Amino acid sequence: MPGGTRGPVPVPLESSNRNANVTQDVLDLLDTKQPLHTSEDFPSIPQPEIKAALDRLASRSMVVYETRDEEQVLLTGEAETIVEEGSHEWKVWEVVKREGKVGIKELPKLVGADSAKVGQGNAFKNKWIKKDGDSLVPVADEVKDTTRDILQGIQDTKTLSDAKLLTDLKKRKLVTLSKVISYTVSKGEKYAKEIPVEVTDLTAEMLASGEWESANFKPYNFNALGATQNSGALHPLNKVRAEFRTIFFNQGFVEMPTAHFVDSGFWNFDALFVPQQHPARDMQDTFFISDPPKADKPRPDPDTEAQLDAMEAGSRRLFASSAKRDTKSRDYEQYFQDIKKVHQDGAFGSIGYRYPWSEDECLRLVLRTHTTAVSTWVLHRLAEDPRPARYFSIDRVFRNETVDATHLAEFHQIEGVIADFGLTLGGLMRFLEDFFSKMGIEGLRFKPAYNPYTEPSMEIFGYHVGLGRWVEIGNSGMFRPEMLEPMGLPRDMRVYGFGLSLERPTMIKYGVSNIRELLGHRVDLEFIKTNPAVRLDKN
């Protein structure tokens, strides 16, 4: 038989005997006095304990109560000493009167340093004493210690009606103000001298016997706070990422598969028309993989193809023909040779870089430094069926950076590409203004920049009201013919490319000043749990 008792059982008053006594004391006192005032009738019991007992009784309609907020004037430790021993000025007068004459230098030894310092001036002011050379002599034969009397009254009543005097006493640090909560309690409609037995479970036996009809069920306390649940929470980066994805999807973009953290230099650099001597390909900027020593030449990737097929299925129904593409028609070897040619000798109307191009350098494996490596693969795929298309990705990239408050060795890049015919630089600027306005950033500024794979190129700046300054929020440009034409895209097709980090807008939205508090081992889990979802939309 399982242990425990079910059905009608007595409910213990509280887990603590003291709390149990408070609850019962309230019921007992109400039997002879109504209403009762907790500040008068239970002065020694802390307010939280009184409140807990009253809530317990009120939830059963056994009592009703009203809350009273009062401001009390309380004495400081110095003031309590004055009430017991007299004010500083009275002490000075009393010792001078008793001795008849007291040297000023001797006074601290007789009344204490504090009383001598404060009391001497006040006693002069009240004309109780006067100076006689280097000594003090009495002036008044009898005095009234008004300060002590006032503080005694405050101690008894905890009030003071004279606002000016109250301000003076506060300035002298003799009194403080304290908010005190008390309750006026009366009998409720179900008042009884004891809490009745309550049923906590509805059992099969009670249903069978009909006992449930007359049972006194324990009521639910809907005002009680539930136990804290150790539930999961989305990281702020994921929340902002979700907002960006919504913006992209609402503008007709298709998400690109980004599962390849490790890629070849071909997709990450060479296919983007980044020269092999470019500083970005140095060990100081890129993480290279030593095992295996190099990648295969570009070849079909059925898994990634299937992922992108699924992702763009809806877009293809809307904007492209229903004819199924033959993925085998893509000539990877020709593409590889065209990339070599455009670098080394020049092709497609370009003179190229004219340097000895190295296949081994091209096939070195790297942790991808940008998700544009994914865009390159997707645009090469698009060349099989050239058509207007929009793609985006949000995922991790890796740079051999020195870690500081604004840089990490890994971060997230947000990237978008738009392929169409007749695109112009002005159209890119207009699109970016519309895109960033959905994040509440308007009045963009564009600064000419250099990228090996875009021409023209622009850095994007937006004014952030919270920071009070212009901040760089992205980079953009139109992909170069040296990148697009080796893929097999038509010469009259243009492609916009733009990107920004995920961390920077997240830091701005959540007020994070150090990127290491947002990503990495120093992240505060409480920060993750308590931060609300962020809306990028402009209000």
XYZ file of C-alpha atoms in Angstrom:
539
model
C 0.000 0.000 0.000
C 1.384 3.437 -0.819
C 2.096 5.634 2.187
C 0.343 8.917 2.989
C -3.189 10.005 3.826
C -5.798 11.117 1.337
C -9.229 12.639 1.753
C -10.285 14.911 4.630
C -7.260 15.691 6.729
C -6.496 18.527 9.143
C -4.400 21.233 7.488
C -1.592 22.427 9.774
C -1.776 26.136 10.450
C 1.794 26.883 9.335
C 5.125 25.172 9.146
C 6.345 27.253 12.092
C 4.787 27.227 15.601
C 5.245 30.980 15.798
C 3.211 31.538 12.608
C 0.599 29.091 13.842
C 0.271 31.125 17.041
C -0.135 34.365 15.075
C -3.009 32.922 13.052
C -4.753 31.588 16.143
C -4.044 34.767 18.148
C -5.819 36.840 15.492
C -8.889 34.581 15.672
C -8.883 34.638 19.478
C -8.597 38.422 19.720
C -11.334 38.989 17.146
C -13.695 37.002 19.372
C -13.527 39.769 21.999
C -12.404 42.831 20.039
C -13.483 44.065 16.636
C -11.902 45.611 14.695
C -8.330 45.037 15.815
C -5.307 47.075 14.765
C -2.163 45.050 14.254
C 0.198 47.928 15.072
C -1.438 48.249 18.512
C -2.497 44.689 19.240
C 0.554 42.872 17.821
C 3.357 45.462 18.004
C 6.175 42.926 18.423
C 5.273 40.672 15.481
C 6.984 41.488 12.146
C 4.714 42.750 9.369
C 5.429 39.833 6.952
C 4.275 37.300 9.559
C 1.090 39.268 10.253
C 0.415 39.556 6.504
C 0.899 35.825 5.948
C -1.550 34.971 8.756
C -4.163 37.455 7.501
C -3.914 36.240 3.902
C -4.407 32.695 5.075
C -7.539 33.610 6.985
C -8.860 35.995 4.315
C -8.591 33.311 1.611
C -11.098 31.317 3.679
C -13.393 34.356 4.235
C -12.722 34.112 7.973
C -11.451 37.702 8.213
C -11.412 40.858 6.134
C -8.701 43.474 6.499
C -7.594 46.854 5.231
C -4.002 47.960 4.790
C -2.755 51.213 6.311
C 0.495 52.869 5.250
C 1.951 55.231 7.847
C 5.197 57.160 8.053
C 6.796 56.977 11.483
C 9.534 59.140 12.942
C 12.190 56.971 14.586
C 15.102 57.970 16.792
C 18.674 57.238 15.816
C 21.122 55.695 18.286
C 22.464 59.141 19.202
C 18.939 60.410 19.871
C 18.147 57.436 22.116
C 21.274 58.258 24.148
C 20.050 61.855 24.498
C 16.695 60.609 25.827
C 18.527 58.512 28.434
C 21.306 60.927 29.438
C 20.271 64.409 28.288
C 21.237 66.567 25.314
C 24.815 67.608 24.572
C 24.146 71.211 25.586
C 22.456 70.100 28.816
C 25.482 67.945 29.698
C 27.811 70.919 29.148
C 25.610 73.259 31.228
C 25.187 70.669 33.989
C 28.934 70.088 34.480
C 29.748 73.829 34.316
C 26.948 74.578 36.828
C 28.170 71.804 39.115
C 31.835 72.778 38.983
C 31.204 76.522 38.898
C 33.996 77.030 36.398
C 35.457 74.612 33.825
C 38.470 75.107 31.573
C 37.618 74.833 27.894
C 40.405 72.300 27.387
C 39.132 70.216 30.306
C 35.528 70.034 29.057
C 35.991 67.008 26.682
C 37.361 64.963 29.579
C 34.232 65.684 31.657
C 31.433 65.280 29.071
C 33.087 63.487 26.144
C 34.509 64.854 22.916
C 31.214 64.741 20.957
C 29.155 66.435 23.648
C 31.854 69.073 24.185
C 32.015 69.883 20.476
C 28.265 70.062 19.810
C 26.982 71.056 23.270
C 29.295 73.996 23.862
C 27.974 75.917 20.850
C 24.323 75.179 21.633
C 24.808 76.125 25.306
C 26.298 79.482 24.197
C 23.393 79.958 21.784
C 20.847 79.258 24.559
C 22.738 81.650 26.880
C 23.205 78.919 29.474
C 26.968 79.516 29.786
C 29.567 82.095 28.800
C 33.333 82.350 28.418
C 35.505 83.720 31.192
C 39.028 83.816 29.762
C 39.985 80.227 28.961
C 37.132 78.864 31.059
C 33.369 78.442 30.943
C 31.065 79.713 33.679
C 27.276 79.249 34.128
C 24.786 82.000 33.242
C 21.418 80.295 33.866
C 20.586 78.806 37.242
C 17.893 76.521 35.838
C 17.388 75.285 32.251
C 14.841 73.183 30.413
C 16.299 70.433 28.200
C 13.932 71.026 25.260
C 15.825 68.745 22.837
C 15.495 65.809 25.230
C 11.791 66.501 25.794
C 11.102 66.658 22.019
C 12.959 63.399 21.372
C 11.169 61.753 24.300
C 7.836 62.727 22.727
C 8.900 61.327 19.376
C 9.982 58.082 21.032
C 6.559 57.746 22.685
C 4.360 58.733 19.697
C 6.644 58.098 16.697
C 5.304 61.345 15.178
C 6.256 65.042 14.971
C 3.868 67.638 13.598
C 6.364 70.500 13.261
C 7.776 70.064 9.739
C 10.534 72.641 10.213
C 11.719 71.020 13.419
C 11.553 67.595 11.778
C 13.815 68.819 8.974
C 16.278 70.209 11.514
C 16.360 66.946 13.492
C 16.905 64.956 10.290
C 19.782 67.255 9.354
C 21.318 66.683 12.791
C 20.879 62.924 12.197
C 18.768 62.497 15.310
C 15.683 61.050 13.581
C 14.835 59.036 10.457
C 11.556 58.426 8.636
C 10.272 54.901 8.152
C 7.247 53.592 6.283
C 5.194 51.261 8.462
C 2.436 49.005 7.183
C -0.322 47.915 9.544
C -3.742 46.323 9.159
C -7.269 46.874 10.459
C -8.902 43.459 10.816
C -12.572 42.479 11.184
C -14.515 39.213 11.191
C -15.369 37.663 7.815
C -18.558 35.883 6.832
C -17.071 32.486 7.729
C -15.366 33.558 10.942
C -14.716 30.803 13.477
C -12.383 30.496 16.426
C -10.525 27.671 14.652
C -9.726 26.818 11.051
C -11.964 23.863 10.176
C -10.721 20.574 8.785
C -10.243 20.917 5.023
C -10.257 18.320 2.275
C -7.222 18.433 -0.002
C -8.011 15.512 -2.367
C -11.172 14.294 -4.035
C -11.054 10.511 -3.709
C -13.006 7.703 -5.333
C -14.365 6.766 -1.901
C -15.772 10.272 -1.394
C -17.495 10.144 -4.784
C -18.972 6.719 -4.049
C -20.298 7.667 -0.599
C -21.511 11.137 -1.533
C -19.275 12.659 1.138
C -17.883 15.126 -1.408
C -21.179 17.057 -1.420
C -20.739 18.286 2.163
C -16.929 18.238 2.346
C -15.074 21.464 3.124
C -12.501 21.642 0.328
C -9.362 23.663 0.803
C -9.647 26.759 -1.424
C -7.062 27.696 -4.011
C -5.040 30.796 -3.242
C -4.805 32.468 -6.622
C -2.791 35.352 -5.164
C 0.054 33.088 -4.103
C 3.159 33.066 -6.276
C 3.904 29.749 -7.917
C 7.193 27.980 -7.491
C 9.943 29.226 -9.759
C 10.271 26.886 -12.723
C 13.675 26.038 -14.105
C 12.476 26.425 -17.668
C 14.579 26.951 -20.739
C 15.285 30.395 -22.179
C 16.328 31.628 -25.592
C 19.673 33.371 -25.781
C 19.354 37.054 -26.782
C 21.305 36.281 -29.955
C 18.645 33.741 -30.913
C 15.878 36.237 -30.220
C 17.434 38.903 -32.452
C 18.264 36.238 -35.048
C 14.591 35.266 -35.161
C 13.644 38.900 -35.779
C 16.113 39.182 -38.666
C 14.829 35.955 -40.211
C 11.293 37.331 -40.067
C 12.394 40.501 -41.879
C 14.124 38.452 -44.587
C 11.213 36.064 -45.059
C 8.750 38.963 -45.281
C 10.845 40.383 -48.131
C 10.863 37.175 -50.177
C 14.301 35.826 -49.230
C 15.206 32.127 -49.145
C 17.478 30.890 -46.365
C 20.744 29.288 -47.464
C 22.093 26.093 -45.805
C 25.157 26.991 -43.738
C 26.265 23.714 -42.150
C 29.860 23.863 -43.460
C 31.965 25.576 -40.794
C 35.088 24.221 -42.552
C 35.428 25.101 -46.221
C 38.110 25.266 -48.841
C 39.999 28.368 -49.803
C 38.376 27.979 -53.219
C 34.859 28.801 -51.956
C 35.999 31.104 -49.146
C 38.524 33.185 -51.146
C 39.387 32.290 -54.760
C 35.848 32.068 -56.156
C 35.246 35.482 -54.577
C 38.148 36.962 -56.583
C 40.203 37.418 -53.394
C 43.889 37.241 -54.469
C 46.059 34.610 -52.845
C 48.378 37.334 -51.510
C 45.531 39.198 -49.807
C 46.153 39.992 -46.080
C 42.896 38.238 -45.151
C 44.559 34.940 -46.089
C 47.388 35.382 -43.566
C 47.610 33.219 -40.456
C 46.960 36.356 -38.403
C 43.461 36.669 -39.881
C 42.371 33.135 -40.766
C 42.268 29.782 -38.966
C 43.734 27.108 -41.254
C 43.087 23.367 -40.839
C 46.168 21.119 -40.737
C 44.477 17.707 -40.940
C 43.500 16.884 -43.638
C 46.087 19.047 -45.404
C 43.811 20.127 -48.251
C 40.311 19.824 -49.679
C 39.033 18.162 -52.837
C 38.432 20.270 -55.879
C 34.873 21.678 -56.054
C 32.422 18.835 -56.632
C 28.695 18.027 -56.200
C 27.280 18.176 -52.663
C 23.990 16.194 -52.716
C 23.085 16.819 -49.065
C 23.391 20.592 -49.325
C 21.618 20.526 -52.701
C 18.677 18.720 -51.122
C 18.540 21.217 -48.254
C 18.432 24.208 -50.601
C 15.884 22.481 -52.839
C 13.592 22.200 -49.858
C 14.256 25.768 -48.719
C 13.550 27.390 -52.080
C 10.704 25.145 -53.228
C 8.081 27.780 -52.515
C 10.122 30.569 -54.111
C 10.675 28.568 -57.287
C 6.934 27.966 -57.660
C 6.363 31.726 -57.517
C 9.237 33.110 -59.554
C 10.711 30.358 -61.753
C 9.701 27.777 -64.257
C 8.523 24.393 -63.035
C 11.142 22.571 -65.127
C 13.377 20.406 -62.983
C 17.064 21.270 -63.169
C 19.675 18.708 -64.088
C 22.228 19.211 -61.307
C 24.776 17.116 -63.242
C 25.005 19.855 -65.877
C 27.145 21.934 -63.557
C 30.748 21.677 -64.753
C 32.840 22.062 -61.595
C 36.129 21.424 -63.369
C 35.436 24.171 -65.898
C 34.485 26.503 -63.056
C 37.737 25.672 -61.258
C 39.811 26.371 -64.376
C 37.950 29.615 -65.075
C 38.692 30.818 -61.539
C 42.371 30.012 -62.038
C 42.356 31.843 -65.369
C 40.618 34.977 -64.093
C 43.175 35.239 -61.279
C 46.323 34.376 -63.175
C 45.812 35.577 -66.747
C 42.589 37.569 -66.756
C 39.311 36.556 -68.438
C 35.746 37.685 -69.076
C 36.960 41.161 -69.970
C 39.209 41.489 -66.897
C 43.002 41.616 -66.847
C 42.959 39.664 -63.541
C 45.694 39.880 -60.940
C 48.433 38.378 -63.184
C 50.320 36.310 -60.610
C 51.266 32.603 -60.526
C 48.105 31.066 -59.074
C 48.650 28.088 -56.700
C 46.225 25.173 -56.651
C 47.557 24.031 -53.260
C 46.832 27.450 -51.762
C 43.355 27.371 -53.294
C 42.518 24.013 -51.715
C 43.746 24.736 -48.188
C 41.022 24.096 -45.616
C 39.931 27.005 -43.423
C 37.369 27.806 -40.789
C 35.162 29.998 -42.952
C 35.864 33.682 -42.409
C 32.475 34.784 -43.767
C 29.211 33.239 -44.928
C 29.845 34.747 -48.370
C 31.516 31.396 -49.027
C 28.005 29.928 -48.880
C 26.648 32.689 -51.126
C 29.308 31.819 -53.714
C 28.163 28.202 -53.844
C 24.502 29.248 -54.092
C 25.164 31.729 -56.913
C 27.103 29.060 -58.822
C 24.056 26.826 -58.478
C 21.819 29.676 -59.638
C 23.789 29.840 -62.904
C 22.073 26.617 -63.992
C 18.741 28.443 -64.042
C 19.433 32.207 -63.967
C 16.447 34.037 -62.553
C 15.623 36.783 -60.034
C 16.378 35.368 -56.607
C 16.957 36.493 -53.020
C 18.970 34.529 -50.458
C 20.104 35.118 -46.879
C 22.046 33.330 -44.165
C 22.786 33.868 -40.469
C 25.478 31.683 -38.964
C 28.883 31.538 -37.318
C 32.122 32.651 -38.906
C 35.660 32.562 -37.560
C 38.483 35.097 -37.586
C 41.917 34.948 -35.955
C 41.118 38.114 -33.979
C 42.557 39.430 -30.734
C 39.705 39.085 -28.239
C 38.580 42.331 -26.621
C 35.356 44.107 -25.661
C 34.144 44.293 -29.285
C 35.930 41.380 -31.005
C 35.773 37.609 -30.694
C 37.443 34.797 -32.593
C 33.999 33.609 -33.646
C 30.838 35.577 -34.236
C 27.694 35.538 -36.365
C 27.377 37.083 -39.798
C 24.083 38.118 -41.347
C 24.277 38.073 -45.142
C 21.874 38.796 -47.955
C 22.244 38.546 -51.755
C 19.815 39.697 -54.433
C 20.211 38.566 -58.039
C 18.261 40.236 -60.832
C 18.569 41.990 -64.161
C 18.971 45.762 -64.394
C 20.073 46.320 -60.801
C 21.826 49.602 -59.991
C 23.777 51.020 -57.060
C 20.918 53.403 -56.300
C 18.588 50.415 -56.025
C 20.945 48.804 -53.486
C 20.969 51.990 -51.406
C 17.159 52.194 -51.505
C 16.820 48.546 -50.505
C 19.224 48.984 -47.580
C 17.301 52.028 -46.337
C 14.086 49.991 -46.375
C 15.746 46.964 -44.766
C 17.314 48.849 -41.864
C 14.178 50.952 -41.285
C 12.487 47.734 -40.180
C 15.052 47.645 -37.346
C 14.304 51.241 -36.369
C 17.476 52.608 -37.999
C 16.859 55.392 -40.518
C 18.829 58.200 -42.149
C 21.603 55.872 -43.351
C 24.957 57.161 -44.530
C 27.046 55.334 -47.122
C 30.834 55.492 -47.325
C 32.834 54.193 -50.313
C 34.861 51.118 -49.407
C 36.977 48.404 -50.993
C 36.172 44.700 -51.169
C 37.947 42.315 -53.601
C 34.630 40.807 -54.692
C 32.319 43.864 -54.909
C 32.622 47.007 -56.988
C 31.312 49.513 -56.132
C 31.395 48.821 -52.371
C 29.875 50.775 -49.503
C 30.106 50.726 -45.719
C 26.759 51.452 -44.064
C 26.437 53.798 -41.089
C 23.364 54.530 -38.988
C 22.794 57.011 -36.196
C 21.967 55.259 -32.950
C 19.955 57.488 -30.636
C 20.821 55.453 -27.531
C 24.571 55.691 -28.142
C 24.351 59.245 -29.481
C 26.712 58.592 -32.395
C 27.024 57.130 -35.881
C 27.955 53.448 -35.914
C 28.985 51.154 -38.751
C 26.187 48.645 -39.154
C 27.147 46.788 -42.306
C 29.051 46.438 -45.560
C 27.621 46.130 -49.042
C 28.299 46.258 -52.761
C 27.610 44.798 -56.190
C 29.466 41.562 -56.924
C 32.221 41.935 -59.531
C 31.943 40.364 -63.023
C 35.191 38.482 -62.209
C 33.205 36.617 -59.563
C 29.872 36.167 -61.364
C 30.785 35.372 -64.973
C 33.048 32.361 -64.222
C 30.006 30.843 -62.530
C 28.102 30.986 -65.814
C 25.691 33.755 -64.840
C 24.557 36.018 -67.710
C 26.647 39.136 -68.258
C 23.611 41.373 -67.748
C 22.683 39.841 -64.396
C 23.672 41.885 -61.353
C 23.915 40.726 -57.746
C 23.696 42.834 -54.606
C 25.547 41.627 -51.518
C 25.338 43.022 -47.999
C 26.171 41.850 -44.519
C 26.408 42.810 -40.880
C 27.127 41.102 -37.586
C 24.446 39.656 -35.345
C 26.275 40.590 -32.140
C 26.417 44.367 -32.714
C 22.646 44.991 -33.032
C 22.077 42.572 -30.144
C 24.526 44.507 -27.952
C 22.742 47.756 -28.865
C 19.269 46.340 -28.194
C 20.216 44.795 -24.829
C 22.632 47.494 -23.658
C 25.639 45.148 -23.552
C 28.976 46.973 -23.671
C 31.302 43.951 -23.747
C 30.762 41.281 -26.391
C 32.265 38.653 -24.051
C 29.215 39.078 -21.807
C 27.022 38.074 -24.751
C 28.879 35.127 -26.237
C 31.315 32.757 -24.568
C 32.074 31.334 -21.138
C 31.543 34.661 -19.310
C 27.841 34.919 -20.148
C 25.639 35.365 -17.059
C 22.902 32.715 -17.195
C 20.583 34.963 -15.185
C 20.929 37.561 -17.968
C 19.847 34.911 -20.468
C 16.811 33.872 -18.396
C 15.451 37.294 -17.493
C 15.816 39.359 -20.679
C 12.592 39.713 -22.653
C 12.184 39.172 -26.362
C 13.360 42.073 -28.494
C 11.348 43.691 -31.258
C 13.401 45.249 -34.049
C 10.341 46.896 -35.583
C 10.199 50.660 -35.283
C 7.502 51.756 -32.833
